[in-house]
XYZ file of C-alpha atoms in Angstrom:
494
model
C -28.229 0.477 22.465
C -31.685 1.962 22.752
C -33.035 2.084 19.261
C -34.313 6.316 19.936
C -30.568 7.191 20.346
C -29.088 5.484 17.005
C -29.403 8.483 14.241
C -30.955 7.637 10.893
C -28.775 8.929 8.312
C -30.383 9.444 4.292
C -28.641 9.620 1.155
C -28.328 12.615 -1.979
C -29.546 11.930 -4.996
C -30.361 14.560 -7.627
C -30.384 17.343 -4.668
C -32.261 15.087 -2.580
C -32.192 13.241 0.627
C -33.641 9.614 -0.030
C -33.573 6.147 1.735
C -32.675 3.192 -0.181
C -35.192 1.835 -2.917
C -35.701 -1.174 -1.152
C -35.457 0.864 2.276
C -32.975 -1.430 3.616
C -29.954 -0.015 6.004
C -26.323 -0.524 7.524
C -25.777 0.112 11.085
C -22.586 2.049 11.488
C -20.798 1.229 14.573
C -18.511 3.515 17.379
C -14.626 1.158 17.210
C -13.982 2.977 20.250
C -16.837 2.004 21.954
C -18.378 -1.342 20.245
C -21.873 0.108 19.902
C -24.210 1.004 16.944
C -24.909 4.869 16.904
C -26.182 5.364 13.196
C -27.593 3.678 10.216
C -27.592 5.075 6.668
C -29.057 3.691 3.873
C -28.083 0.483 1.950
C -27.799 1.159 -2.065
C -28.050 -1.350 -4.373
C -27.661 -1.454 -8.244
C -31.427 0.632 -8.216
C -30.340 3.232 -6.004
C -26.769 3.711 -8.547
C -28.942 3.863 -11.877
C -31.276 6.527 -9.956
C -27.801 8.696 -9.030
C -26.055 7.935 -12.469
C -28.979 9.160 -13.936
C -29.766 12.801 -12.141
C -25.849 13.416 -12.526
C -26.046 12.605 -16.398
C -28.920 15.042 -16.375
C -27.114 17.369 -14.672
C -23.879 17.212 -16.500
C -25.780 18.730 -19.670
C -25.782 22.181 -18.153
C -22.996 22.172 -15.489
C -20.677 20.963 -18.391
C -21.326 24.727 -19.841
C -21.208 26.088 -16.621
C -18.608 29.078 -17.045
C -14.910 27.925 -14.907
C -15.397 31.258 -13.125
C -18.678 30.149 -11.251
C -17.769 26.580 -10.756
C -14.622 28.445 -9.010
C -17.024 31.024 -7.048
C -19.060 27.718 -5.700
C -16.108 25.750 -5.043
C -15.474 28.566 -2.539
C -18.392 28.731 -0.878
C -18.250 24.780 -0.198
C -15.074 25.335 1.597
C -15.953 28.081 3.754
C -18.394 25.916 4.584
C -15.955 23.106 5.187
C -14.612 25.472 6.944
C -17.302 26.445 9.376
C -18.102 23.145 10.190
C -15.033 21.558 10.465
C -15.249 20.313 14.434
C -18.749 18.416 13.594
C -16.754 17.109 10.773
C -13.968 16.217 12.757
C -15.852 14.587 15.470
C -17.928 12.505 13.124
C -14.933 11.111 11.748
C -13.825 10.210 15.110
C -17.144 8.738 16.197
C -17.309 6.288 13.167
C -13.301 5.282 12.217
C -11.974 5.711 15.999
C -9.257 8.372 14.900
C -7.983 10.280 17.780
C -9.688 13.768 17.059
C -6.747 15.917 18.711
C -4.036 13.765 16.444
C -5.981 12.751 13.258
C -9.597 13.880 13.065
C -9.517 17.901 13.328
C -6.521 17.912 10.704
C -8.133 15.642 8.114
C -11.139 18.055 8.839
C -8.696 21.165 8.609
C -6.908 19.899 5.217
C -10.494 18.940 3.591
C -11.393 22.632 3.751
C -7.847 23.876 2.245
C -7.857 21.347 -0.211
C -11.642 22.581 -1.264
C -10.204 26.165 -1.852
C -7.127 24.998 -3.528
C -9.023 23.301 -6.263
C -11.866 26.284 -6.395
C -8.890 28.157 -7.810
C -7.680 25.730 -10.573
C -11.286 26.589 -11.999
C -9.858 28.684 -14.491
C -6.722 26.336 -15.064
C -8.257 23.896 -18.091
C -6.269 25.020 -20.640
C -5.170 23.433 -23.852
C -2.493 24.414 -25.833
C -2.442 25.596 -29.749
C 0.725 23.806 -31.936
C 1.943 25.006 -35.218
C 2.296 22.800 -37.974
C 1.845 25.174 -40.877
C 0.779 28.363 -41.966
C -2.668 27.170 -43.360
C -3.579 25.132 -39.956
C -4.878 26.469 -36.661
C -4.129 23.377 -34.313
C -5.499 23.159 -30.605
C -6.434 21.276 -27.944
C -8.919 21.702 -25.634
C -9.616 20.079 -22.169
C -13.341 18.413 -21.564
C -14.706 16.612 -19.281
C -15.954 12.972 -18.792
C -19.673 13.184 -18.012
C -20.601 10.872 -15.157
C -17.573 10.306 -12.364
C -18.222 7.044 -10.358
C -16.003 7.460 -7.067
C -15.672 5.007 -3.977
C -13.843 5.954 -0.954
C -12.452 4.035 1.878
C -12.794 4.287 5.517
C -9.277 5.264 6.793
C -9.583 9.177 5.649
C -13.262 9.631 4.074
C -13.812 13.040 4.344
C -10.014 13.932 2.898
C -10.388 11.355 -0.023
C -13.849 12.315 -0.586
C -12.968 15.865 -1.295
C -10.117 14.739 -3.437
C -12.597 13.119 -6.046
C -15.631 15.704 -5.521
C -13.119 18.456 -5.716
C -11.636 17.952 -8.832
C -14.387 15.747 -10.695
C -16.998 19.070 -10.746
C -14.529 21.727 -10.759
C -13.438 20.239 -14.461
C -16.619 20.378 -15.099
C -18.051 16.737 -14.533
C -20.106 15.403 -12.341
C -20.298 12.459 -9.797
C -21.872 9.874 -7.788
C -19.837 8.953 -5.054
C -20.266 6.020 -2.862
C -19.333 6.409 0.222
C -17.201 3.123 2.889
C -20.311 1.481 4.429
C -17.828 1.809 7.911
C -17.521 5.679 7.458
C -19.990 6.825 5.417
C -21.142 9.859 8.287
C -18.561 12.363 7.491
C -18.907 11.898 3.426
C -22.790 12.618 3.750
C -22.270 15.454 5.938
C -19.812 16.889 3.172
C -22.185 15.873 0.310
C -25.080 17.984 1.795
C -22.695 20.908 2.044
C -22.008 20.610 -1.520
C -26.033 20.536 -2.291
C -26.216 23.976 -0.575
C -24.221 25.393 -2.848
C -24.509 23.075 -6.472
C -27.271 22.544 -8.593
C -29.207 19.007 -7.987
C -27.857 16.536 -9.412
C -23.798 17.966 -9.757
C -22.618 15.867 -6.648
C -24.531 12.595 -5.317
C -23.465 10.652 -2.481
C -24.403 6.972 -1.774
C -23.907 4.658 1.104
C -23.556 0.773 0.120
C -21.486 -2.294 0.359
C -18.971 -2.715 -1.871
C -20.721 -5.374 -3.514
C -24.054 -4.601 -3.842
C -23.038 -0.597 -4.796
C -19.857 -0.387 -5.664
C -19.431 -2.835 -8.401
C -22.724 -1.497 -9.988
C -21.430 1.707 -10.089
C -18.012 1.028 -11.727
C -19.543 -0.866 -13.803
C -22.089 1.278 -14.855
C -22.093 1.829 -19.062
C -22.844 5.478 -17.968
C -19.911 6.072 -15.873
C -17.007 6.430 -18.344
C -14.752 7.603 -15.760
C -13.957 5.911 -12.192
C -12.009 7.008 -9.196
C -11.070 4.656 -6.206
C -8.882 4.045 -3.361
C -8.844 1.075 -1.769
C -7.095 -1.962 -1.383
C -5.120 -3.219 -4.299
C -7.382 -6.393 -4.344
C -10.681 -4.647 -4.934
C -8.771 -2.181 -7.300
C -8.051 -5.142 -9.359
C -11.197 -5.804 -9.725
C -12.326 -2.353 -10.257
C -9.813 -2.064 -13.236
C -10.720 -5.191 -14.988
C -14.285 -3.655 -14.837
C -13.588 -1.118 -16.362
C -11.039 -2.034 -18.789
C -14.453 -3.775 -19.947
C -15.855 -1.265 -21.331
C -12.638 1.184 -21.807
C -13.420 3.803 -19.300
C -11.085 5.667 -17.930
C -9.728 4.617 -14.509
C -7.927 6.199 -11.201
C -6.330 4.060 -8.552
C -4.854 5.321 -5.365
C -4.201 1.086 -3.771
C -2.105 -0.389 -1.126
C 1.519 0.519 -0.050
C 4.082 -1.625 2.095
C 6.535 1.615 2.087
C 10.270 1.123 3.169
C 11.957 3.489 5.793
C 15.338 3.583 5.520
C 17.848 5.063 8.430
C 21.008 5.803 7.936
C 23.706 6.111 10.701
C 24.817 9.920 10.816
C 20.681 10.466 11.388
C 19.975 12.601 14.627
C 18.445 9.947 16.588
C 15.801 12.201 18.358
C 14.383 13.810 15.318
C 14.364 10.617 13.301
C 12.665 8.530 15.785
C 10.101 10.990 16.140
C 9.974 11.298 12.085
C 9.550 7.024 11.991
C 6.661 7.177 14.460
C 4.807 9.953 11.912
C 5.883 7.956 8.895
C 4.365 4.912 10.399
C 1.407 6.735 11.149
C 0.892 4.951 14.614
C -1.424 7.893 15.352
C -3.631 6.368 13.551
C -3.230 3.131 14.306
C -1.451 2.517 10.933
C -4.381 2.574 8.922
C -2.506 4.422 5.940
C -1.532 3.116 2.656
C 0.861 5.414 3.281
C 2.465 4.144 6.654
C 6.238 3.230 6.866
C 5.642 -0.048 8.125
C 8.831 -1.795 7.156
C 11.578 -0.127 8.352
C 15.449 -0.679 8.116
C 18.087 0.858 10.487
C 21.442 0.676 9.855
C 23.272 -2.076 11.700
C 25.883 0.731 13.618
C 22.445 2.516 15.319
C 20.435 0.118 15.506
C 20.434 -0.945 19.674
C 20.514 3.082 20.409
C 17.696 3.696 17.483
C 15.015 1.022 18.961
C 15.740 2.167 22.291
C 14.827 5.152 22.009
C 12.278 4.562 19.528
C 10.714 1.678 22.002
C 10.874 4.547 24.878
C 8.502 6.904 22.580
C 6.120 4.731 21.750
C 5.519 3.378 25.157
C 4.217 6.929 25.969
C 1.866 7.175 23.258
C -1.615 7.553 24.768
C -4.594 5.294 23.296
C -7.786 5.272 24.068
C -10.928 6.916 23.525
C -10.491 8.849 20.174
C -12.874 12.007 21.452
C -10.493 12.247 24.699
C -8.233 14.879 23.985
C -5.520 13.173 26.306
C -5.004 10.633 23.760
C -2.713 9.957 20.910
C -4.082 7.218 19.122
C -7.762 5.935 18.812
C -9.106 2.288 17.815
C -8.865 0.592 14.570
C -12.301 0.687 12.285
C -14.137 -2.482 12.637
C -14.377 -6.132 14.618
C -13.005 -7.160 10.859
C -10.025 -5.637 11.074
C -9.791 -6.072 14.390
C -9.535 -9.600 14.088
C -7.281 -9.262 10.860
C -4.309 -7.085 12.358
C -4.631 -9.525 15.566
C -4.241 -12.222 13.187
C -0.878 -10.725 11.394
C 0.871 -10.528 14.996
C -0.146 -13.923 16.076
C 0.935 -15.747 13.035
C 4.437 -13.471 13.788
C 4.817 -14.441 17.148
C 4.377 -18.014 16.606
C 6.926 -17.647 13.245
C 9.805 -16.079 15.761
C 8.801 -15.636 19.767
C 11.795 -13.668 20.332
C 11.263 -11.303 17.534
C 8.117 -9.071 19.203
C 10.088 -6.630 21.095
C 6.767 -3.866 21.626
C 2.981 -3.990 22.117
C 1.457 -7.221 20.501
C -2.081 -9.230 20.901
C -4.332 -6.498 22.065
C -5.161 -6.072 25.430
C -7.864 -8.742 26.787
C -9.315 -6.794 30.156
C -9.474 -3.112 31.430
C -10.348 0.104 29.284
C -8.619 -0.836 25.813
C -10.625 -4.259 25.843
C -13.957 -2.709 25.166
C -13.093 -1.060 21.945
C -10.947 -2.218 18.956
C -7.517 -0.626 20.633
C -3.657 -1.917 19.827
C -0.636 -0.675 21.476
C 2.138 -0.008 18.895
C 3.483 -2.991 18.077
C 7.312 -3.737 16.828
C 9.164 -6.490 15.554
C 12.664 -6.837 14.910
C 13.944 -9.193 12.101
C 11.224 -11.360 11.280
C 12.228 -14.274 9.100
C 10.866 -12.694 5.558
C 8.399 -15.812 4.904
C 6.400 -13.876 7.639
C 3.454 -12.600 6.148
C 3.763 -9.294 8.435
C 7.036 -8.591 6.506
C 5.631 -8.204 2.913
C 1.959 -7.543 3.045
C -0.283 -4.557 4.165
C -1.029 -5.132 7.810
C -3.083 -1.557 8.004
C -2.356 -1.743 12.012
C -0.020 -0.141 14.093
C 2.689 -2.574 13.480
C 5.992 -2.173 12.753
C 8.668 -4.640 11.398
C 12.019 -3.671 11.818
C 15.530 -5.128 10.059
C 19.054 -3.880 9.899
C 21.339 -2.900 7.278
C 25.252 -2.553 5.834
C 25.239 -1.757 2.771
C 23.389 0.454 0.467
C 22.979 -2.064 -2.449
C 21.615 -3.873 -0.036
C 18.854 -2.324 1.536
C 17.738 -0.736 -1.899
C 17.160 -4.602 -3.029
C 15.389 -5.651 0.437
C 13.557 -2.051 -0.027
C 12.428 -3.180 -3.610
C 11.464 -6.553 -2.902
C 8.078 -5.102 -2.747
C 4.926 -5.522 -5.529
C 3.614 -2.331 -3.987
C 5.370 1.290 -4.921
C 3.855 3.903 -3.443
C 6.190 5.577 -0.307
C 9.055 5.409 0.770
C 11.099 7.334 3.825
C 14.999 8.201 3.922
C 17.007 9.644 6.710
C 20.144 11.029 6.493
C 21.820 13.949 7.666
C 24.057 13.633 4.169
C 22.127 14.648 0.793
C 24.323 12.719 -1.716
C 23.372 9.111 -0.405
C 20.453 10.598 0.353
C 19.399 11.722 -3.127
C 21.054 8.613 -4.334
C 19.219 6.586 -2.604
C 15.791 8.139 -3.741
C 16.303 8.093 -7.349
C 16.654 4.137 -6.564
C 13.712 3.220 -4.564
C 10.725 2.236 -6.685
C 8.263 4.341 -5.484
C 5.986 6.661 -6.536
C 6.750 9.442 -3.331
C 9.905 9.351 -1.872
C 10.313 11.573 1.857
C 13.536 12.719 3.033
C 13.982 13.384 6.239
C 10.393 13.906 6.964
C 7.294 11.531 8.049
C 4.166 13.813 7.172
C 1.218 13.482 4.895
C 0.687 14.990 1.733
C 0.962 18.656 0.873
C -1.286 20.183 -1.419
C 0.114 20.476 -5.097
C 2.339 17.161 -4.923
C 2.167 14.763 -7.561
C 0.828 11.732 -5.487
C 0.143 8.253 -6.719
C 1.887 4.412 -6.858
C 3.626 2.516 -9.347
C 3.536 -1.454 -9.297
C 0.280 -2.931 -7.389
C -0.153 0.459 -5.870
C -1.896 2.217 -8.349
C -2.664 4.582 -11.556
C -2.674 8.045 -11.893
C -1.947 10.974 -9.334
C -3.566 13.250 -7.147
C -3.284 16.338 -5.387
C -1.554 18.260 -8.194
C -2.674 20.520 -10.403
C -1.675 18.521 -13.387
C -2.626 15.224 -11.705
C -6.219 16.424 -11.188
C -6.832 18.233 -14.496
C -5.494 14.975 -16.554
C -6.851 12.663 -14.172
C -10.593 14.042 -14.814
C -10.179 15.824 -18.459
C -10.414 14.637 -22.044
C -8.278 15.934 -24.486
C -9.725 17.147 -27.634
C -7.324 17.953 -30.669
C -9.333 20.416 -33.306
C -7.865 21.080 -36.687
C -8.673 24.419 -38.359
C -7.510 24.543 -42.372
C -7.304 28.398 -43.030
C -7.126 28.316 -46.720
C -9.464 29.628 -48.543
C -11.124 27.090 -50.241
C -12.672 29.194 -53.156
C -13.665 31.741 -51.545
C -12.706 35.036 -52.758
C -9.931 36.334 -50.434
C -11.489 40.142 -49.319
């Protein structure tokens, strides 16, 4: 590409927009299309003691700043989430390959009511007084950290971006936030919203490698609180960090959720429910997506027909095309990583791929990072495709008899963070939920999140909750106990 029509992207620190110290960049690349289009800076450990230091500056005053203008700011960042939530929308689609119609404009739409959501919980940080005798006053009071250090990922940036901005300065902190080097347009776009409406300093947004920015930053020894989400590997790494020094730490990680179909399900709802849950609108690059799924034995030949039929309609292609239904996945990594999972699981059982596979090697899809939706059906389980995060639009699919059973197979998991039932009946239902180890259970419904849910893992898929109000309060509070002794302590009583 002609070097006049790739965009040069900067970075915010302490209210302004700066290049790298050592003015050194990442070319960010179009999946759909295979072609550099932008560059941003590339932070290293210079460029995170330059942010960690304006927000510690800033943090002295916006710590005192009263809840009700933090609230009344909060607001005006998502009206103007609001307002400019097609660029938003579209960037995300230009630099992750999410189809726009599908994925993009929502994530873009949710940002904005997530923003106002959490500009109301301004006045929320409350502590709690506790009687223990007549001459105490006893009470706690909620405070913030200081200095957030938060890294996103590529899959939803602008969503999980607002999700640590959001609730990080409405407490009353403040942050540096670094940015995926794959998807960093959308987060800067959002982070010079936020300077229109903060003072300097309150929100700073980097753009790095993980490496060279994010370990500096979660390591920093003036960061004593960190958010991430990621994959469980890197959050590993982040936690033993941290655990370092003793700060405080957030992980949203990986997920290898179960679906689980019973036999009384109706079979066109639920199909379309296991194609949401499996998120193969975008391309399965959720922590989130249902990607092992288990249909009872008595369905099963009518349930992957028709499930097999819908897919095959699905639309992919250009993510900006409103036509389609699916985009591209992020990167000639990943690429190359999810084409790796179905090779090694057509070589492991030929007659198991029943859907999709190896991505197509000529016409449209070939010059992007495209899949069709892929399916297995019962994989032998030392197939890697079976037990680990693919984060591709595949799906591997076994059958069931018995409950006990399928709750085992369904556990047999180190990750905990979804799971999916689908019954028409609520007992085995219900039953069934209270049983899966997970830390978000769905019945009878594939969508995302809703604001105000307690969301988080358990296992290798993470610690502490979002989207809540209690999830973000605790998640990004202190709490302070203070201990008043009333008596009079020889002084004359009036």
């Amino acid at each position: 590409m002609d070097a006049s029509a790739i965009t040069t992207y900067q970075m915010l620190i302490d209210g302004q927009w700066v290049d790298s110290c050592a003015s050194e960049w990442i070319d960010v690349e179009n999946p759909a299309k295979k072609t550099v289009f932008a560059r941003v800076p590339r932070a290293r450990a210079a460029d995170v003691n330059l942010a960690v230091a304006a927000a510690g500056r800033a943090f002295k005053g916006w710590k005192n700043t009263s809840a009700a203008d933090r609230g009344r700011m909060l607001h005006k960042i998502a009206d103007s989430l609001e307002q400019n939530k097609e660029k938003l929308a579209r960037l995300i689609s230009l630099e992750n390959g999410n189809a726009l119609r599908t994925q993009s404009r929502g994530e873009a739409e949710l940002t904005a009511n997530i923003m106002r959501y959490i500009a109301g919980l301004a006045r929320e940080l409350k502590g709690k007084s506790t009687y223990l005798s007549a001459e105490n006053l006893d009470y706690t009071r909620r405070e913030p950290y200081g200095v957030v250090g938060a890294v996103v990922p590529w899959n939803a940036p602008l969503l999980l971006a607002c999700l640590k901005i959001g609730p990080a300065i409405m407490t009353g902190n403040t942050i540096v936030l670094k940015a995926s080097e794959e998807a960093p347009l959308a987060v800067l776009e959002f982070g010079r919203i936020c300077n229109e409406h903060l003072p300097p300093g309150v929100v700073n947004v980097l753009s790095g490698t993980g490496l060279e920015c994010g370990a500096p930053l979660v390591e920093h020894p003036d960061v004593p609180k960190v958010s991430f989400t990621g994959s469980t590997a890197v959050g590993r790494s982040i936690l033993a960090a941290a655990s370092n020094r003793i700060a405080a730490v957030t992980l949203e990680l990986g997920g290898k959720s179960a679906q689980i179909v019973f036999p009384d399900v109706d079979l066109d709802y639920t199909t379309d429910g296991v194609m949401t849950a499996m998120r193969f609108s975008r391309q399965g690059q959720s922590c989130t997506a249902g990607s092992r799924l288990f249909v009872h034995e008595s369905i099963a030949d009518k349930f992957l027909d028709m499930l097999t039929t819908k897919l095959k309609k699905m639309r992919v292609g250009d993510p900006l095309d409103e036509a389609n239904d699916a985009g591209s996945v992020v990167n000639a990594k990943q690429f190359e990583r999810v084409s790796a999972y179905i090779r090694e699981a057509i070589e492991c059982r030929p007659s198991s791929l029943i859907l999709g596979g190896l991505p197509p090697a000529t016409g449209p899809l070939s010059e992007g990072y495209f899949f069709e939706p892929t399916v297995f059906l019962n994989l032998p389980p030392e197939a890697r495709m079976t037990h680990e995060e693919v984060f591709g639009p595949v799906l591997s699919v076994t059958t069931w008899r018995t409950e006990e059973d399928v709750v085992a197979r369904a556990n047999d998991s180190n990750y905990g963070l979804a799971a999916f039932i689908w019954s028409r009946a609520g007992a085995p239902a219900l039953r069934m939920a209270h049983a899966i180890e997970a830390g978000w259970v769905m019945v009878n419904q594939g969508g995302g999140q809703q604001i105000g849910h307690s969301y988080g893992g358990i296992k290798h898929s993470g610690l502490g909750r979002e989207f809540s109000l209690e999830g973000m309060i605790e998640s990004y509070t202190e709490v302070k106990q203070i201990s008043v002794n009333l008596g009079d302590h020889g002084f004359p009583r009036l």
